[in-house]
Coordinates of C-alpha atoms in Angstrom, one line a residue:
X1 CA 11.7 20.3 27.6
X2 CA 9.1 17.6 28.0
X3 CA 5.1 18.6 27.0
X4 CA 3.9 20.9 29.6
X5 CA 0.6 18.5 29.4
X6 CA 0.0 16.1 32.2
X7 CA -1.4 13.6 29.6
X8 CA 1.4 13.5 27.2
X9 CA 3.4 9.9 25.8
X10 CA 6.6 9.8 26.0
X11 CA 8.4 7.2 23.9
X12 CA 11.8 5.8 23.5
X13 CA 13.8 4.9 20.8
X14 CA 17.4 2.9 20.5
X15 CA 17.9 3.6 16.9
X16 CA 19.4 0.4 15.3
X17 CA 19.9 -1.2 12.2
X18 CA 20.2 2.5 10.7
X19 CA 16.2 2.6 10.4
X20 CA 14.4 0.1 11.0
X21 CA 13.4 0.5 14.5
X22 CA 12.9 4.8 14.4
X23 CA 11.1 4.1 11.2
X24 CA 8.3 2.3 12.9
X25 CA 8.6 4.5 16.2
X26 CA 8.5 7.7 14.2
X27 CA 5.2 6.4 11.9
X28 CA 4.0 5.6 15.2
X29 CA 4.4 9.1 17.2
X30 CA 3.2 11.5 13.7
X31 CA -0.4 9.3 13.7
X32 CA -0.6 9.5 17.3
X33 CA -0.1 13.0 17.1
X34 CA -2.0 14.2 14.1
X35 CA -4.5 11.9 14.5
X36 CA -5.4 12.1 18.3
X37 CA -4.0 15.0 19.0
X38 CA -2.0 13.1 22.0
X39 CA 1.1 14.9 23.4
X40 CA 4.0 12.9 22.2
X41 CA 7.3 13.1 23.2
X42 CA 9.7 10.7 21.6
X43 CA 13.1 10.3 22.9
X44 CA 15.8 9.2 20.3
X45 CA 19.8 8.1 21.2
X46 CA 20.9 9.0 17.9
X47 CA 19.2 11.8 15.6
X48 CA 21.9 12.0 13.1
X49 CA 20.5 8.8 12.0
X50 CA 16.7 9.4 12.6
X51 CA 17.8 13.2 9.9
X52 CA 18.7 10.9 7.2
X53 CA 14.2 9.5 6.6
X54 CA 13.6 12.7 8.6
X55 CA 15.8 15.7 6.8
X56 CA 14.2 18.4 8.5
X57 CA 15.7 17.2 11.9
X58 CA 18.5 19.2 12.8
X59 CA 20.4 16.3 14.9
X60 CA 22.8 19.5 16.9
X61 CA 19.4 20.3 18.6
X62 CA 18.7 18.8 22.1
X63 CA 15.1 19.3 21.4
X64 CA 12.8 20.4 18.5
X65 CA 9.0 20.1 17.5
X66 CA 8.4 18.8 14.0
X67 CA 4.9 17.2 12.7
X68 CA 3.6 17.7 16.3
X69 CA 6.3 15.2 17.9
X70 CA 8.6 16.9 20.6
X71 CA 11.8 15.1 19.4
X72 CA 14.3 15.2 22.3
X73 CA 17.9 14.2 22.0
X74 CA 18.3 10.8 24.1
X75 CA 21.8 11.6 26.2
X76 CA 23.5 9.3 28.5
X77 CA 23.5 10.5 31.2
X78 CA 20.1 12.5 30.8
X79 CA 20.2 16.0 30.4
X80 CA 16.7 17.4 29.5
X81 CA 14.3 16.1 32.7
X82 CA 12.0 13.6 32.2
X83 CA 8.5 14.5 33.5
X84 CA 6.0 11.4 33.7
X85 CA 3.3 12.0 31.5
X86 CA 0.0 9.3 30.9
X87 CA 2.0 6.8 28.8
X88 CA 5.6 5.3 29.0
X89 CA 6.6 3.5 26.0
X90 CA 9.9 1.6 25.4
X91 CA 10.3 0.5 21.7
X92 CA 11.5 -2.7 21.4
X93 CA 12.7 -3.4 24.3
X94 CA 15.5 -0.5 24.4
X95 CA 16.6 -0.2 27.9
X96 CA 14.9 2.5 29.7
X97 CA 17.2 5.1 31.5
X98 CA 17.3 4.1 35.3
X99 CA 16.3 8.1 35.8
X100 CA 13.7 7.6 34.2
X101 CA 12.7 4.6 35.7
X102 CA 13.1 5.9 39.0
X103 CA 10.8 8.8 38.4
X104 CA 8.1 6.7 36.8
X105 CA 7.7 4.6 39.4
X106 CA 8.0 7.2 42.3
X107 CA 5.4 9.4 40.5
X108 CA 1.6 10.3 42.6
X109 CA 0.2 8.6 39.6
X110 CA 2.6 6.6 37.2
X111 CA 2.8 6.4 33.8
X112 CA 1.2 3.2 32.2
X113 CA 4.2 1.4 30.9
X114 CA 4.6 -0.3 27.6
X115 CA 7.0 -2.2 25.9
X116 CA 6.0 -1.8 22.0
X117 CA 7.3 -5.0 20.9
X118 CA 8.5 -6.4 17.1
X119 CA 5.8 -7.1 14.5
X120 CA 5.5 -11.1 14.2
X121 CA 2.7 -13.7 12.6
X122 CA 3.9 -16.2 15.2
X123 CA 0.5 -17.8 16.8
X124 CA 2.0 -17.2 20.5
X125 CA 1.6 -13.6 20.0
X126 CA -2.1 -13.4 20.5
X127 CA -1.2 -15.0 24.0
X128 CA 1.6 -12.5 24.8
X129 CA -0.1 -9.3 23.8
X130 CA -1.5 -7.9 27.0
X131 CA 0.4 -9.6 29.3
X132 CA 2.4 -7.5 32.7
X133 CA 5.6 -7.6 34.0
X134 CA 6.0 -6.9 37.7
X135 CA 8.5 -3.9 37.8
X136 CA 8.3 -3.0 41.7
X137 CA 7.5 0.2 43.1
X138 CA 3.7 -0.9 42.5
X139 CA 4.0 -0.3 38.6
X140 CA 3.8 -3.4 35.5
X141 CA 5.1 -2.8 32.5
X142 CA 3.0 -4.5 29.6
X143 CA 3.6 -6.0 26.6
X144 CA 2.0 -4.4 23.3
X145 CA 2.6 -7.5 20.3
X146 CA 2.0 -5.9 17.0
X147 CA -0.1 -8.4 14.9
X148 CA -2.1 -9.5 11.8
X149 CA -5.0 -10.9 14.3
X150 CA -8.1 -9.5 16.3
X151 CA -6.3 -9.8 19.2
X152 CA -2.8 -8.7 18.7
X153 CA -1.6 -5.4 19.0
X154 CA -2.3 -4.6 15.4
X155 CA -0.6 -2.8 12.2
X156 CA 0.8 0.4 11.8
X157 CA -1.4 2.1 9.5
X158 CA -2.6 5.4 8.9
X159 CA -6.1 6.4 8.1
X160 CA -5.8 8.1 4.7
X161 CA -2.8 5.9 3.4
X162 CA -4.4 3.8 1.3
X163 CA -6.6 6.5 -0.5
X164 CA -3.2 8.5 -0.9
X165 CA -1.7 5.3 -2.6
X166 CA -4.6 4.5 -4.8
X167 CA -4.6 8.0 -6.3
X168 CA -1.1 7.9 -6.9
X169 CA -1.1 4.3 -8.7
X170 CA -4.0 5.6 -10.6
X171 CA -1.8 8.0 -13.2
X172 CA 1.1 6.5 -14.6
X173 CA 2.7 9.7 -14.5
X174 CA 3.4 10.3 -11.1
X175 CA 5.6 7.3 -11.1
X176 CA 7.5 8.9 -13.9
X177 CA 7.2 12.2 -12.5
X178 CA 8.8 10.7 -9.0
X179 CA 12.0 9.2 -10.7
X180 CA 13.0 12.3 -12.9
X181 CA 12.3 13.5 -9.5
X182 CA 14.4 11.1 -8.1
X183 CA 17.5 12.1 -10.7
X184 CA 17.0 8.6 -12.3
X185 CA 16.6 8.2 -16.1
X186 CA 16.0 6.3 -19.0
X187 CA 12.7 4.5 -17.7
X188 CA 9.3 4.4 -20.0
X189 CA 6.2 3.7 -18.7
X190 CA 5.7 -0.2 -19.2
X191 CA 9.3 -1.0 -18.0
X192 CA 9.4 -3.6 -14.9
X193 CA 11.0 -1.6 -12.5
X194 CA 11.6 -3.2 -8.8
X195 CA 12.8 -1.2 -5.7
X196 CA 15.6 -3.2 -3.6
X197 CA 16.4 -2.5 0.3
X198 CA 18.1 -5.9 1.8
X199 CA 20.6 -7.3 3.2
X200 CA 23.6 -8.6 1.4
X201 CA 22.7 -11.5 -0.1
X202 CA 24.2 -14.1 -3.3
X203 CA 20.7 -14.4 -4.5
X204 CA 21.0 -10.7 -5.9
X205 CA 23.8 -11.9 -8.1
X206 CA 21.1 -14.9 -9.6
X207 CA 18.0 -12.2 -10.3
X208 CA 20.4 -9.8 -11.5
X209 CA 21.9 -12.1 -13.9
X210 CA 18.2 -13.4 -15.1
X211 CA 17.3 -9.7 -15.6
X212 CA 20.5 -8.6 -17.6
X213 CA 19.5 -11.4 -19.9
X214 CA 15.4 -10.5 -20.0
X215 CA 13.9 -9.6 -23.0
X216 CA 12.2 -6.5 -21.9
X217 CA 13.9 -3.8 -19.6
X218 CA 14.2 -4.2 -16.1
X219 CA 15.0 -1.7 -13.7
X220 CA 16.6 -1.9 -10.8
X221 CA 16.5 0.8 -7.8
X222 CA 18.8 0.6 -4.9
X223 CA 19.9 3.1 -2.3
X224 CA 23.9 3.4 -1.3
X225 CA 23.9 0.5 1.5
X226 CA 24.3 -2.9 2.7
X227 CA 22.3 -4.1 -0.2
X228 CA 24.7 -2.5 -2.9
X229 CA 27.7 -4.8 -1.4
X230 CA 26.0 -7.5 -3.3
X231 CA 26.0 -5.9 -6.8
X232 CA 29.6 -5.3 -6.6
X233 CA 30.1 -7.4 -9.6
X234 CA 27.5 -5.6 -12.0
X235 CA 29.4 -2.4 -10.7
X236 CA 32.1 -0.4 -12.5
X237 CA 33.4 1.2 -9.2
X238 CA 33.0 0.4 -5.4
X239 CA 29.7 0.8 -4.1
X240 CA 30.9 3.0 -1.8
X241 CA 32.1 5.5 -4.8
X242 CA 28.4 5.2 -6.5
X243 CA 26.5 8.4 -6.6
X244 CA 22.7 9.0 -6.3
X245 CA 21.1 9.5 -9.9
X246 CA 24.1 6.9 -11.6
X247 CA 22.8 4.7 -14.0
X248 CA 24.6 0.7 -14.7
X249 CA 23.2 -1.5 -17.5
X250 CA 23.9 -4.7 -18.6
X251 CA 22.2 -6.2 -21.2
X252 CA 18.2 -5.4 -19.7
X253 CA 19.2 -4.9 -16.9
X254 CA 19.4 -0.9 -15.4
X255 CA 20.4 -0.2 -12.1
X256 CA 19.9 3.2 -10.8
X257 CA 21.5 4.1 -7.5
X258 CA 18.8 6.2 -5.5
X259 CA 18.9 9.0 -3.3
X260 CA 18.1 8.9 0.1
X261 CA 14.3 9.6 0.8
X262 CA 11.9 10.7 3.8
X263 CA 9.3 7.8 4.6
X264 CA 6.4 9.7 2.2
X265 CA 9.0 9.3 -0.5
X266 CA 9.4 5.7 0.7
X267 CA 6.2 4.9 0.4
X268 CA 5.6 6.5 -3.1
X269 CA 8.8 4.3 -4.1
X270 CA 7.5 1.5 -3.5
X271 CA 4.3 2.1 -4.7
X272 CA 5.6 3.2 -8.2
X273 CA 7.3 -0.1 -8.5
X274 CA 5.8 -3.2 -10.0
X275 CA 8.2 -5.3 -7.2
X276 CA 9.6 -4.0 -4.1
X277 CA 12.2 -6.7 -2.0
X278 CA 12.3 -5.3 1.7
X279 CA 14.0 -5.9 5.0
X280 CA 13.4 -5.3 8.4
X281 CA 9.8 -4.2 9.8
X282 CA 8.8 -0.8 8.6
X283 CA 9.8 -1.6 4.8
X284 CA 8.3 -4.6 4.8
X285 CA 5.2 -3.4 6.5
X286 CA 5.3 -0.7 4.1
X287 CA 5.6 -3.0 1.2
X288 CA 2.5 -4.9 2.3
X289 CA 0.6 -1.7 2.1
X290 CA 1.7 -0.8 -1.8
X291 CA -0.4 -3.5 -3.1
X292 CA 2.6 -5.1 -4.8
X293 CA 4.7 -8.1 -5.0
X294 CA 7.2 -8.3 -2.7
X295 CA 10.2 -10.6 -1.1
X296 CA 10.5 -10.1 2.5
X297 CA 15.0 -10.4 3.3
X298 CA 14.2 -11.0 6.8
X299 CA 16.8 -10.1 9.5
X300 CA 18.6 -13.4 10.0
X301 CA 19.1 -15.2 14.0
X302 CA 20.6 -17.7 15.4
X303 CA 19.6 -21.2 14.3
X304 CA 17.6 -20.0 11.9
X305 CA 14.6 -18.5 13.7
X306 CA 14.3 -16.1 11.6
X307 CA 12.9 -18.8 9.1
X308 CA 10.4 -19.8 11.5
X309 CA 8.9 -16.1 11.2
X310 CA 9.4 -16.1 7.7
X311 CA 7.2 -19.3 7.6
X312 CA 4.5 -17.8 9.7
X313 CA 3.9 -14.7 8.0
X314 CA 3.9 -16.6 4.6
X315 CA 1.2 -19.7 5.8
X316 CA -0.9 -16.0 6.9
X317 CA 0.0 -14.4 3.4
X318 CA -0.6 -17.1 1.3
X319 CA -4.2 -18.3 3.2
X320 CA -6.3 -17.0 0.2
X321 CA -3.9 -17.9 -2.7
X322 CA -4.1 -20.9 -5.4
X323 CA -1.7 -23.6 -3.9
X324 CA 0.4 -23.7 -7.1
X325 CA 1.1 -19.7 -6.5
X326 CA 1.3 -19.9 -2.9
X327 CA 3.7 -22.1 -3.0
X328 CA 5.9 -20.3 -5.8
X329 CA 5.9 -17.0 -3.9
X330 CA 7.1 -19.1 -0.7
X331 CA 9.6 -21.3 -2.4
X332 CA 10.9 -17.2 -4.1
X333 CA 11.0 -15.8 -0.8
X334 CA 12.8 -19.5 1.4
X335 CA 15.7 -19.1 -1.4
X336 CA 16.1 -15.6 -1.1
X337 CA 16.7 -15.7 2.2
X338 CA 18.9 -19.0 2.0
X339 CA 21.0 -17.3 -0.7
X340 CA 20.3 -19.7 -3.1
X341 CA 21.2 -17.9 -6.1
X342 CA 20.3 -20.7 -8.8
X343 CA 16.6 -21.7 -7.5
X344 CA 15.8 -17.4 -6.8
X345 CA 16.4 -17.6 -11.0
X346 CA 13.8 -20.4 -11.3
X347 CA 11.5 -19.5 -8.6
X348 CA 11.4 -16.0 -10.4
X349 CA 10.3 -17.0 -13.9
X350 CA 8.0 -19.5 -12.4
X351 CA 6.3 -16.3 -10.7
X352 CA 6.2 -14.3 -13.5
X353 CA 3.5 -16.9 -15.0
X354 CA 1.4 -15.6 -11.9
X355 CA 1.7 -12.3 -12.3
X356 CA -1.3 -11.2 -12.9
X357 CA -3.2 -13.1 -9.8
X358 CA -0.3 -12.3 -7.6
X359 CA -0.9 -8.6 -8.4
X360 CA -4.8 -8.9 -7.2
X361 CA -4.0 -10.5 -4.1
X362 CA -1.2 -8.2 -3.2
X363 CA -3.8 -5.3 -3.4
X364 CA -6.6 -7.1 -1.6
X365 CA -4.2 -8.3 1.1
X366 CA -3.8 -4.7 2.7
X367 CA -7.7 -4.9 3.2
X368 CA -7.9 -8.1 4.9
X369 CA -4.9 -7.4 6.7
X370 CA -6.0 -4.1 8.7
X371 CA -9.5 -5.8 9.8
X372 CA -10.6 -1.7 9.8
X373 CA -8.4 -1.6 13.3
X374 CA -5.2 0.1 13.6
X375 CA -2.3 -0.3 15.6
X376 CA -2.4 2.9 16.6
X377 CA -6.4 3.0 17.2
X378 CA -5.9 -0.2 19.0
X379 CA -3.2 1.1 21.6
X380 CA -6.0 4.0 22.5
X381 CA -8.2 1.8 23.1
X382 CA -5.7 -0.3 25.3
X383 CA -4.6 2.9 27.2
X384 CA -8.2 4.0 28.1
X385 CA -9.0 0.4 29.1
X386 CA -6.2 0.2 31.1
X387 CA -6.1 3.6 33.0
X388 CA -10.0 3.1 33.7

C-alpha cells in the first residue's frame, strides 16, 4: 500500500550497477523522512539487491516500512496501486511505469514530477538544473542536477554526519574496534590501511606491487566483487572462493577480504581508513565526506567522457590546493583510470611526500563543499517554490 497521506513522495528506483544508484536513492528517502518528516514511498525493481547495504529488508515482501520509508516491491506489471501523492520522483532517469504515468497525469492535482539526475561538476549543470520537460496531459517533468555550486541541485548530506565522523576519527580505537568487528586481523594502530571498491582495473596490480614491497605495513580492504578480479594474482584461490575475514600478505602488503556492510558501516569504513579508492556516486560522495584521500575509478563511457567528468570534478577539487599537489593527485587519479599501472606506482610515492597537506584539504573540502545547503534541504525548498 502506498502512504495513506495526500502529501507523500513517491520515488523510483532501477537498481543498477548492484548499488550505486539505490545507494544514493535510499540516503536520499531516510533524510527525507527522518528529517522532514515527509511521507516517502520508494519504489524499488529489485530488493534482493537493495537487502545486501540494507539487511533488514526482507526482499519476499511486496511492501514493508523500515527507517520511515515505505519500501514497495517495483513489479512489472504493477501490482500494489499507485496513488499520486505531492512529489513524483524518477531516479536517474529509470523509466517510469506507463500506469503510473497515466495516473499522474490524470490526477485533480498532479504530482510535481522530478527526474533526480547523476551527481556531475560539469559547468552546464548549473544551466540544466531547473529546467521542464513538456510531458502532455498539462504536467512538466523537471530536471533536479545534483551539484557542488549555489545553484545546482546540491549534495546528499545529512545534518549530523559530519559530527558523527569527527567523533569517530577522534579515538583510534573505534577504528580498531570496527575491523575486529569486521573479522579482520593483524592491523596496529599506525598501519596505512586503504579501503578499495572499483572497478577492475591493471593499475591495482602496480599499487599492489609498490605496497608488497613498502617498508611499513599496508593494508588493504576489499569486498568480494568486481574489484577483487584484479588481485587475482596476489590471490591463492579464485576470488570467487575468497571468504570474508581471509587475510593475503605479501611482503607489506595485507589484504583482507571484507564483509558486506549496510551504508553506516560504509561510511565508518571509510572513515577508519587513511585512503579510500571509490567508484560510482554514492562511494565517492561518501568518500568526499571522510575527510580522506581518495581516487575516484569513475564509471567508464564511450569516447572517454567519462574523463571529461573526471576532469571537472578534479579542476573543482584541486581549486584551493598548491599546484605541485594538485597536480600529483590529478596525474594519481588520470592513470588510475587509464590503467596505467607503471605511472599509478610513481604518482603514488610522489603523493605520499604530500601527505600531510593532502590530509588537511581533504577534511576542509567537505566544508566548502556543502556551502551549509543540502541536497535534500535544497529539493524542499524547490518543491514549496514550485507547488506555490
Amino acid at each position: 500500500m502506498t502512504s495513506p497521506h495526500s502529501n507523500h513522495w513517491d520515488i523510483f528506483c532501477a537498481v543498477v550497477d548492484n548499488y550505486g544508484d539505490i545507494g544514493v536513492t535510499w540516503r536520499l528517502s531516510k533524510q527525507l523522512a527522518l528529517e522532514y518528516q515527509l511521507p516517502i514511498v520508494l519504489w524499488v525493481d529489485d530488493l534482493k539487491s537493495f537487502a545486501h547495504i540494507l539487511p533488514t529488508l526482507d526482499p519476499k515482501l511486496s511492501s514493508q516500512t523500515l527507517e520511515g520509508v515505505t519500501i514497495n516491491q517495483w513489479n512489472t506489471p504493477l501490482n500494489i496501486d499507485y496513488t499520486p501523492g505531492t512529489v513524483l520522483i524518477e531516479a536517474f532517469a529509470c523509466e517510469l511505469p506507463e500506469p503510473v504515468k497515466t495516473t499522474a497525469k490524470s490526477a485533480p492535482t498532479p504530482p510535481l514530477w522530478l527526474n533526480l539526475e547523476y551527481l556531475s561538476a560539469e559547468d552546464w549543470v548549473d544551466g540544466c538544473h531547473g529546467l521542464p520537460s513538456f510531458q502532455g496531459g498539462g504536467i512538466n517533468k523537471y530536471f533536479y542536477m545534483p551539484g557542488f555550486s549555489a545553484a545546482s541541485g546540491g549534495l546528499i548530506c545529512e545534518r549530523t554526519l559530519f559530527d558523527e565522523r569527527d567523533a569517530w576519527q577522534a579515538d583510534c580505537a573505534n577504528k580498531l574496534n570496527l575491523f575486529k568487528s569486521l573479522g579482520l586481523s593483524g592491523i596496529e594502530q599506525d598501519d596505512k590501511v586503504v579501503s578499495l571498491f572499483s572497478y577492475e582495473t591493471l593499475a591495482l596490480e602496480g599499487l599492489c606491487a609498490l605496497w608488497s614491497a613498502s617498508s611499513s605495513p599496508v593494508h588493504l580492504m576489499v569486498p568480494k566483487g568486481r574489484s577483487l578480479s584484479s588481485l587475482a594474482s596476489y590471490l591463492p584461490k579464485s576470488p570467487a572462493d575468497v571468504t570474508p575475514g581471509e587475510r593475503f600478505c605479501h611482503g607489506a602488503l595485507s589484504i583482507h577480504i571484507l564483509p558486506m556492510t549496510d551504508q553506516a558501516g560504509y561510511d565508518r569504513l571509510l572513515w577508519s581508513a587513511d585512503f579510500n579508492i571509490v567508484r560510482g556516486e554514492d562511494s565517492f560522495l561518501r568518500a568526499q565526506w571522510a575527510g580522506r584521500p581518495f581516487i575516484w575509478h569513475i564509471y567508464q563511457q564511450e569516447e572517454d567522457y567519462h574523463l571529461v567528468k573526471l576532469e571537472a570534478f578534479m579542476r573543482l577539487y584541486c581549486d584551493n590546493l598548491a599546484p605541485e599537489i594538485a597536480d600529483c593527485w590529478k596525474n594519481l587519479n588520470l592513470a588510475f583510470n587509464q590503467q596505467q599501472a607503471d605511472a599509478v606506482q610513481q604518482h603514488w610515492q610522489n603523493i605520499e611526500s604530500f601527505a600531510s597537506p593532502l590530509l588537511a584539504h581533504a577534511k576542509q573540502w567537505p566544508i566548502d563543499a556543502l556551502k551549509t545547503t543540502d541536497l535534500a534541504t535544497r529539493l524542499v525548498q524547490f518543491v514549496k517554490k514550485s507547488l506555490r
